Structures are given as structure tokens and as C-alpha cells.
PDB file of N, CA and C in Angstrom:
ATOM      1  N   MET A 796    -174.337-108.441  91.819  1.00  0.00           N
ATOM      2  CA  MET A 796    -175.307-107.549  91.216  1.00  0.00           C
ATOM      3  C   MET A 796    -175.103-107.479  89.702  1.00  0.00           C
ATOM      4  N   SER A 797    -173.866-107.566  89.239  1.00  0.00           N
ATOM      5  CA  SER A 797    -173.649-107.474  87.802  1.00  0.00           C
ATOM      6  C   SER A 797    -174.169-108.708  87.073  1.00  0.00           C
ATOM      7  N   LEU A 798    -174.303-109.823  87.768  1.00  0.00           N
ATOM      8  CA  LEU A 798    -174.782-111.062  87.146  1.00  0.00           C
ATOM      9  C   LEU A 798    -176.293-111.222  87.261  1.00  0.00           C
ATOM     10  N   PHE A 799    -176.864-110.918  88.432  1.00  0.00           N
ATOM     11  CA  PHE A 799    -178.284-111.178  88.685  1.00  0.00           C
ATOM     12  C   PHE A 799    -179.127-109.915  88.853  1.00  0.00           C
ATOM     13  N   GLY A 800    -178.513-108.726  88.827  1.00  0.00           N
ATOM     14  CA  GLY A 800    -179.267-107.477  88.931  1.00  0.00           C
ATOM     15  C   GLY A 800    -179.245-106.893  90.330  1.00  0.00           C
ATOM     16  N   GLU A 801    -179.638-105.639  90.422  1.00  0.00           N
ATOM     17  CA  GLU A 801    -179.587-104.908  91.693  1.00  0.00           C
ATOM     18  C   GLU A 801    -180.557-105.440  92.741  1.00  0.00           C
ATOM     19  N   ASP A 802    -181.635-106.077  92.326  1.00  0.00           N
ATOM     20  CA  ASP A 802    -182.640-106.560  93.276  1.00  0.00           C
ATOM     21  C   ASP A 802    -182.398-107.998  93.723  1.00  0.00           C
ATOM     22  N   ASP A 803    -181.277-108.586  93.354  1.00  0.00           N
ATOM     23  CA  ASP A 803    -180.982-109.971  93.734  1.00  0.00           C
ATOM     24  C   ASP A 803    -180.804-110.073  95.250  1.00  0.00           C
ATOM     25  N   PRO A 804    -181.479-111.030  95.897  1.00  0.00           N
ATOM     26  CA  PRO A 804    -181.418-111.140  97.355  1.00  0.00           C
ATOM     27  C   PRO A 804    -180.260-112.007  97.879  1.00  0.00           C
ATOM     28  N   SER A 805    -179.244-112.261  97.067  1.00  0.00           N
ATOM     29  CA  SER A 805    -178.124-113.096  97.510  1.00  0.00           C
ATOM     30  C   SER A 805    -177.455-112.518  98.751  1.00  0.00           C
ATOM     31  N   VAL A 806    -176.980-113.426  99.616  1.00  0.00           N
ATOM     32  CA  VAL A 806    -176.242-113.018 100.811  1.00  0.00           C
ATOM     33  C   VAL A 806    -174.952-113.834 100.894  1.00  0.00           C
ATOM     34  N   THR A 807    -173.964-113.274 101.559  1.00  0.00           N
ATOM     35  CA  THR A 807    -172.686-113.964 101.713  1.00  0.00           C
ATOM     36  C   THR A 807    -172.863-115.155 102.641  1.00  0.00           C
ATOM     37  N   GLN A 808    -172.487-116.339 102.152  1.00  0.00           N
ATOM     38  CA  GLN A 808    -172.523-117.539 102.975  1.00  0.00           C
ATOM     39  C   GLN A 808    -171.163-117.746 103.635  1.00  0.00           C
ATOM     40  N   GLN A 809    -170.096-117.512 102.858  1.00  0.00           N
ATOM     41  CA  GLN A 809    -168.745-117.675 103.380  1.00  0.00           C
ATOM     42  C   GLN A 809    -167.800-116.767 102.602  1.00  0.00           C
ATOM     43  N   MET A 810    -166.831-116.174 103.314  1.00  0.00           N
ATOM     44  CA  MET A 810    -165.804-115.382 102.649  1.00  0.00           C
ATOM     45  C   MET A 810    -164.496-115.582 103.398  1.00  0.00           C
ATOM     46  N   THR A 811    -163.455-115.925 102.635  1.00  0.00           N
ATOM     47  CA  THR A 811    -162.130-116.091 103.209  1.00  0.00           C
ATOM     48  C   THR A 811    -161.210-115.079 102.554  1.00  0.00           C
ATOM     49  N   THR A 812    -160.485-114.334 103.362  1.00  0.00           N
ATOM     50  CA  THR A 812    -159.563-113.331 102.852  1.00  0.00           C
ATOM     51  C   THR A 812    -158.159-113.649 103.326  1.00  0.00           C
ATOM     52  N   SER A 813    -157.218-113.643 102.388  1.00  0.00           N
ATOM     53  CA  SER A 813    -155.798-113.805 102.710  1.00  0.00           C
ATOM     54  C   SER A 813    -155.113-112.478 102.429  1.00  0.00           C
ATOM     55  N   PHE A 814    -154.546-111.880 103.465  1.00  0.00           N
ATOM     56  CA  PHE A 814    -153.823-110.618 103.314  1.00  0.00           C
ATOM     57  C   PHE A 814    -152.369-110.948 102.991  1.00  0.00           C
ATOM     58  N   LEU A 815    -151.895-110.451 101.847  1.00  0.00           N
ATOM     59  CA  LEU A 815    -150.577-110.822 101.346  1.00  0.00           C
ATOM     60  C   LEU A 815    -149.530-109.734 101.525  1.00  0.00           C
ATOM     61  N   GLY A 816    -149.955-108.541 101.837  1.00  0.00           N
ATOM     62  CA  GLY A 816    -149.008-107.450 102.024  1.00  0.00           C
ATOM     63  C   GLY A 816    -149.739-106.179 102.405  1.00  0.00           C
ATOM     64  N   PRO A 817    -148.983-105.162 102.802  1.00  0.00           N
ATOM     65  CA  PRO A 817    -149.601-103.901 103.214  1.00  0.00           C
ATOM     66  C   PRO A 817    -150.114-103.111 102.013  1.00  0.00           C
ATOM     67  N   ALA A 818    -151.141-102.333 102.250  1.00  0.00           N
ATOM     68  CA  ALA A 818    -151.692-101.446 101.225  1.00  0.00           C
ATOM     69  C   ALA A 818    -151.326-100.022 101.598  1.00  0.00           C
ATOM     70  N   ARG A 819    -150.571 -99.370 100.734  1.00  0.00           N
ATOM     71  CA  ARG A 819    -150.131 -97.997 101.020  1.00  0.00           C
ATOM     72  C   ARG A 819    -150.627 -97.005  99.976  1.00  0.00           C
ATOM     73  N   THR A 820    -151.417 -97.495  99.023  1.00  0.00           N
ATOM     74  CA  THR A 820    -151.948 -96.633  97.970  1.00  0.00           C
ATOM     75  C   THR A 820    -153.438 -96.930  97.825  1.00  0.00           C
ATOM     76  N   ASP A 821    -154.068 -96.297  96.859  1.00  0.00           N
ATOM     77  CA  ASP A 821    -155.440 -96.652  96.534  1.00  0.00           C
ATOM     78  C   ASP A 821    -155.476 -98.101  96.063  1.00  0.00           C
ATOM     79  N   LEU A 822    -156.640 -98.716  96.150  1.00  0.00           N
ATOM     80  CA  LEU A 822    -156.780-100.135  95.810  1.00  0.00           C
ATOM     81  C   LEU A 822    -157.810-100.342  94.714  1.00  0.00           C
ATOM     82  N   VAL A 823    -157.610-101.426  93.962  1.00  0.00           N
ATOM     83  CA  VAL A 823    -158.556-101.853  92.932  1.00  0.00           C
ATOM     84  C   VAL A 823    -158.838-103.325  93.166  1.00  0.00           C
ATOM     85  N   CYS A 824    -160.123-103.684  93.167  1.00  0.00           N
ATOM     86  CA  CYS A 824    -160.510-105.077  93.385  1.00  0.00           C
ATOM     87  C   CYS A 824    -161.202-105.595  92.127  1.00  0.00           C
ATOM     88  N   GLU A 825    -160.741-106.746  91.645  1.00  0.00           N
ATOM     89  CA  GLU A 825    -161.356-107.402  90.499  1.00  0.00           C
ATOM     90  C   GLU A 825    -161.911-108.740  90.960  1.00  0.00           C
ATOM     91  N   SER A 826    -163.137-109.042  90.525  1.00  0.00           N
ATOM     92  CA  SER A 826    -163.766-110.290  90.945  1.00  0.00           C
ATOM     93  C   SER A 826    -164.199-111.118  89.746  1.00  0.00           C
ATOM     94  N   THR A 827    -164.313-112.430  89.977  1.00  0.00           N
ATOM     95  CA  THR A 827    -164.724-113.366  88.940  1.00  0.00           C
ATOM     96  C   THR A 827    -165.714-114.354  89.542  1.00  0.00           C
ATOM     97  N   ILE A 828    -166.814-114.574  88.844  1.00  0.00           N
ATOM     98  CA  ILE A 828    -167.759-115.619  89.238  1.00  0.00           C
ATOM     99  C   ILE A 828    -167.258-116.924  88.635  1.00  0.00           C
ATOM    100  N   LEU A 829    -166.961-117.914  89.482  1.00  0.00           N
ATOM    101  CA  LEU A 829    -166.470-119.203  89.001  1.00  0.00           C
ATOM    102  C   LEU A 829    -167.598-120.132  88.595  1.00  0.00           C
ATOM    103  N   ARG A 830    -168.694-120.084  89.360  1.00  0.00           N
ATOM    104  CA  ARG A 830    -169.836-120.943  89.062  1.00  0.00           C
ATOM    105  C   ARG A 830    -171.104-120.248  89.534  1.00  0.00           C
ATOM    106  N   PRO A 831    -171.936-119.793  88.599  1.00  0.00           N
ATOM    107  CA  PRO A 831    -173.190-119.130  88.980  1.00  0.00           C
ATOM    108  C   PRO A 831    -174.327-120.144  89.098  1.00  0.00           C
ATOM    109  N   GLY A 832    -174.330-120.889  90.193  1.00  0.00           N
ATOM    110  CA  GLY A 832    -175.363-121.898  90.387  1.00  0.00           C
ATOM    111  C   GLY A 832    -176.730-121.295  90.674  1.00  0.00           C
ATOM    112  N   ARG A 833    -177.742-122.140  90.662  1.00  0.00           N
ATOM    113  CA  ARG A 833    -179.106-121.694  90.918  1.00  0.00           C
ATOM    114  C   ARG A 833    -179.277-121.221  92.352  1.00  0.00           C
ATOM    115  N   LEU A 834    -178.662-121.928  93.315  1.00  0.00           N
ATOM    116  CA  LEU A 834    -178.773-121.557  94.728  1.00  0.00           C
ATOM    117  C   LEU A 834    -177.453-121.078  95.338  1.00  0.00           C
ATOM    118  N   ILE A 835    -176.327-121.593  94.858  1.00  0.00           N
ATOM    119  CA  ILE A 835    -175.018-121.238  95.396  1.00  0.00           C
ATOM    120  C   ILE A 835    -174.173-120.633  94.272  1.00  0.00           C
ATOM    121  N   VAL A 836    -173.511-119.514  94.576  1.00  0.00           N
ATOM    122  CA  VAL A 836    -172.642-118.838  93.616  1.00  0.00           C
ATOM    123  C   VAL A 836    -171.232-118.814  94.210  1.00  0.00           C
ATOM    124  N   TYR A 837    -170.244-119.270  93.430  1.00  0.00           N
ATOM    125  CA  TYR A 837    -168.857-119.306  93.875  1.00  0.00           C
ATOM    126  C   TYR A 837    -168.060-118.263  93.107  1.00  0.00           C
ATOM    127  N   GLY A 838    -167.150-117.563  93.815  1.00  0.00           N
ATOM    128  CA  GLY A 838    -166.337-116.556  93.152  1.00  0.00           C
ATOM    129  C   GLY A 838    -165.022-116.319  93.854  1.00  0.00           C
ATOM    130  N   THR A 839    -164.185-115.543  93.177  1.00  0.00           N
ATOM    131  CA  THR A 839    -162.917-115.113  93.746  1.00  0.00           C
ATOM    132  C   THR A 839    -162.763-113.624  93.484  1.00  0.00           C
ATOM    133  N   ALA A 840    -161.888-113.001  94.257  1.00  0.00           N
ATOM    134  CA  ALA A 840    -161.570-111.590  94.051  1.00  0.00           C
ATOM    135  C   ALA A 840    -160.110-111.373  94.430  1.00  0.00           C
ATOM    136  N   THR A 841    -159.486-110.431  93.751  1.00  0.00           N
ATOM    137  CA  THR A 841    -158.100-110.070  94.024  1.00  0.00           C
ATOM    138  C   THR A 841    -158.019-108.557  94.168  1.00  0.00           C
ATOM    139  N   THR A 842    -157.366-108.103  95.226  1.00  0.00           N
ATOM    140  CA  THR A 842    -157.191-106.676  95.459  1.00  0.00           C
ATOM    141  C   THR A 842    -155.733-106.314  95.212  1.00  0.00           C
ATOM    142  N   LYS A 843    -155.527-105.264  94.387  1.00  0.00           N
ATOM    143  CA  LYS A 843    -154.178-104.811  94.040  1.00  0.00           C
ATOM    144  C   LYS A 843    -154.030-103.334  94.378  1.00  0.00           C
ATOM    145  N   ASP A 844    -152.772-102.926  94.617  1.00  0.00           N
ATOM    146  CA  ASP A 844    -152.518-101.493  94.803  1.00  0.00           C
ATOM    147  C   ASP A 844    -152.303-100.852  93.434  1.00  0.00           C
ATOM    148  N   THR A 845    -152.035 -99.544  93.408  1.00  0.00           N
ATOM    149  CA  THR A 845    -151.927 -98.844  92.129  1.00  0.00           C
ATOM    150  C   THR A 845    -150.701 -99.271  91.319  1.00  0.00           C
ATOM    151  N   ALA A 846    -149.739 -99.911  91.957  1.00  0.00           N
ATOM    152  CA  ALA A 846    -148.567-100.426  91.244  1.00  0.00           C
ATOM    153  C   ALA A 846    -148.823-101.826  90.683  1.00  0.00           C
ATOM    154  N   GLY A 847    -149.991-102.404  90.980  1.00  0.00           N
ATOM    155  CA  GLY A 847    -150.319-103.737  90.496  1.00  0.00           C
ATOM    156  C   GLY A 847    -149.933-104.857  91.432  1.00  0.00           C
ATOM    157  N   LYS A 848    -149.427-104.523  92.617  1.00  0.00           N
ATOM    158  CA  LYS A 848    -149.034-105.532  93.607  1.00  0.00           C
ATOM    159  C   LYS A 848    -150.282-106.089  94.278  1.00  0.00           C
ATOM    160  N   VAL A 849    -150.396-107.433  94.318  1.00  0.00           N
ATOM    161  CA  VAL A 849    -151.535-108.080  94.969  1.00  0.00           C
ATOM    162  C   VAL A 849    -151.376-107.940  96.475  1.00  0.00           C
ATOM    163  N   VAL A 850    -152.387-107.366  97.125  1.00  0.00           N
ATOM    164  CA  VAL A 850    -152.332-107.192  98.580  1.00  0.00           C
ATOM    165  C   VAL A 850    -153.294-108.123  99.313  1.00  0.00           C
ATOM    166  N   SER A 851    -154.306-108.659  98.595  1.00  0.00           N
ATOM    167  CA  SER A 851    -155.181-109.645  99.232  1.00  0.00           C
ATOM    168  C   SER A 851    -155.895-110.484  98.166  1.00  0.00           C
ATOM    169  N   HIS A 852    -156.264-111.687  98.587  1.00  0.00           N
ATOM    170  CA  HIS A 852    -157.002-112.606  97.721  1.00  0.00           C
ATOM    171  C   HIS A 852    -158.209-113.107  98.506  1.00  0.00           C
ATOM    172  N   HIS A 853    -159.354-113.219  97.834  1.00  0.00           N
ATOM    173  CA  HIS A 853    -160.597-113.572  98.506  1.00  0.00           C
ATOM    174  C   HIS A 853    -161.289-114.728  97.773  1.00  0.00           C
ATOM    175  N   THR A 854    -161.857-115.641  98.536  1.00  0.00           N
ATOM    176  CA  THR A 854    -162.753-116.645  97.975  1.00  0.00           C
ATOM    177  C   THR A 854    -164.121-116.413  98.603  1.00  0.00           C
ATOM    178  N   LEU A 855    -165.162-116.473  97.768  1.00  0.00           N
ATOM    179  CA  LEU A 855    -166.496-116.098  98.226  1.00  0.00           C
ATOM    180  C   LEU A 855    -167.529-117.129  97.811  1.00  0.00           C
ATOM    181  N   THR A 856    -168.490-117.327  98.685  1.00  0.00           N
ATOM    182  CA  THR A 856    -169.645-118.164  98.392  1.00  0.00           C
ATOM    183  C   THR A 856    -170.891-117.381  98.783  1.00  0.00           C
ATOM    184  N   TYR A 857    -171.799-117.247  97.843  1.00  0.00           N
ATOM    185  CA  TYR A 857    -173.065-116.559  98.092  1.00  0.00           C
ATOM    186  C   TYR A 857    -174.200-117.570  97.991  1.00  0.00           C
ATOM    187  N   ILE A 858    -175.218-117.365  98.767  1.00  0.00           N
ATOM    188  CA  ILE A 858    -176.411-118.205  98.684  1.00  0.00           C
ATOM    189  C   ILE A 858    -177.559-117.336  98.177  1.00  0.00           C
ATOM    190  N   ARG A 859    -178.302-117.902  97.240  1.00  0.00           N
ATOM    191  CA  ARG A 859    -179.449-117.200  96.652  1.00  0.00           C
ATOM    192  C   ARG A 859    -180.717-117.868  97.176  1.00  0.00           C
ATOM    193  N   PRO A 860    -181.571-117.138  97.885  1.00  0.00           N
ATOM    194  CA  PRO A 860    -182.817-117.721  98.377  1.00  0.00           C
ATOM    195  C   PRO A 860    -183.639-118.272  97.209  1.00  0.00           C
ATOM    196  N   PRO A 861    -184.302-119.405  97.410  1.00  0.00           N
ATOM    197  CA  PRO A 861    -185.145-119.956  96.335  1.00  0.00           C
ATOM    198  C   PRO A 861    -186.269-118.995  95.989  1.00  0.00           C
ATOM    199  N   GLU A 862    -186.640-118.995  94.719  1.00  0.00           N
ATOM    200  CA  GLU A 862    -187.751-118.137  94.280  1.00  0.00           C
ATOM    201  C   GLU A 862    -189.051-118.654  94.871  1.00  0.00           C
ATOM    202  N   ARG A 863    -189.863-117.725  95.302  1.00  0.00           N
ATOM    203  CA  ARG A 863    -191.185-118.074  95.839  1.00  0.00           C
ATOM    204  C   ARG A 863    -192.240-117.702  94.839  1.00  0.00           C
ATOM    205  N   ASN A 864    -193.101-118.630  94.529  1.00  0.00           N
ATOM    206  CA  ASN A 864    -194.186-118.363  93.581  1.00  0.00           C
ATOM    207  C   ASN A 864    -195.490-118.177  94.321  1.00  0.00           C
ATOM    208  N   GLY A 865    -196.242-117.201  93.897  1.00  0.00           N
ATOM    209  CA  GLY A 865    -197.573-117.012  94.461  1.00  0.00           C
ATOM    210  C   GLY A 865    -197.619-116.251  95.763  1.00  0.00           C
ATOM    211  N   GLY A 866    -196.502-115.601  96.165  1.00  0.00           N
ATOM    212  CA  GLY A 866    -196.536-114.699  97.225  1.00  0.00           C
ATOM    213  C   GLY A 866    -196.341-114.916  98.588  1.00  0.00           C
TER     214      GLY A 866
END
């Protein structure tokens, strides 16, 4: 949504999550778009606890439906 706006119809095509440790505090997740393609968007995300310990890592692929012209 931060890249294409709130009305973007992208959907998750694939998501892989690796859990690296237990979460015992509040969590913060930071994400990065690696390649914002026209139809496929690739990204990663890392979730950390309040001490900064990485508790999970995610790889994500989103698919963006092609634009339709004329309705």
C-alpha cells in the first residue's frame, strides 16, 4: 500500500516465513520491496522483538492484476 496506494488490488502470491526464535515481547516488522515489477512485486520482511532480536524472516511475492481499460 505504501508503494501503490490504498486502492491497489495486489494479492499475495507466495509467502515464506522462517521462525527463528520465540517472541516474548511486543514486535516490530520492517519490510523492503526488492523489485516493484509491473505484474509481480518481490519483497522481504523481518520481525524483531523490543530488544532488537530477530524472531522471524519473511519472503513475499505479490501479484498485481493487469489494468483493464474501458471497463
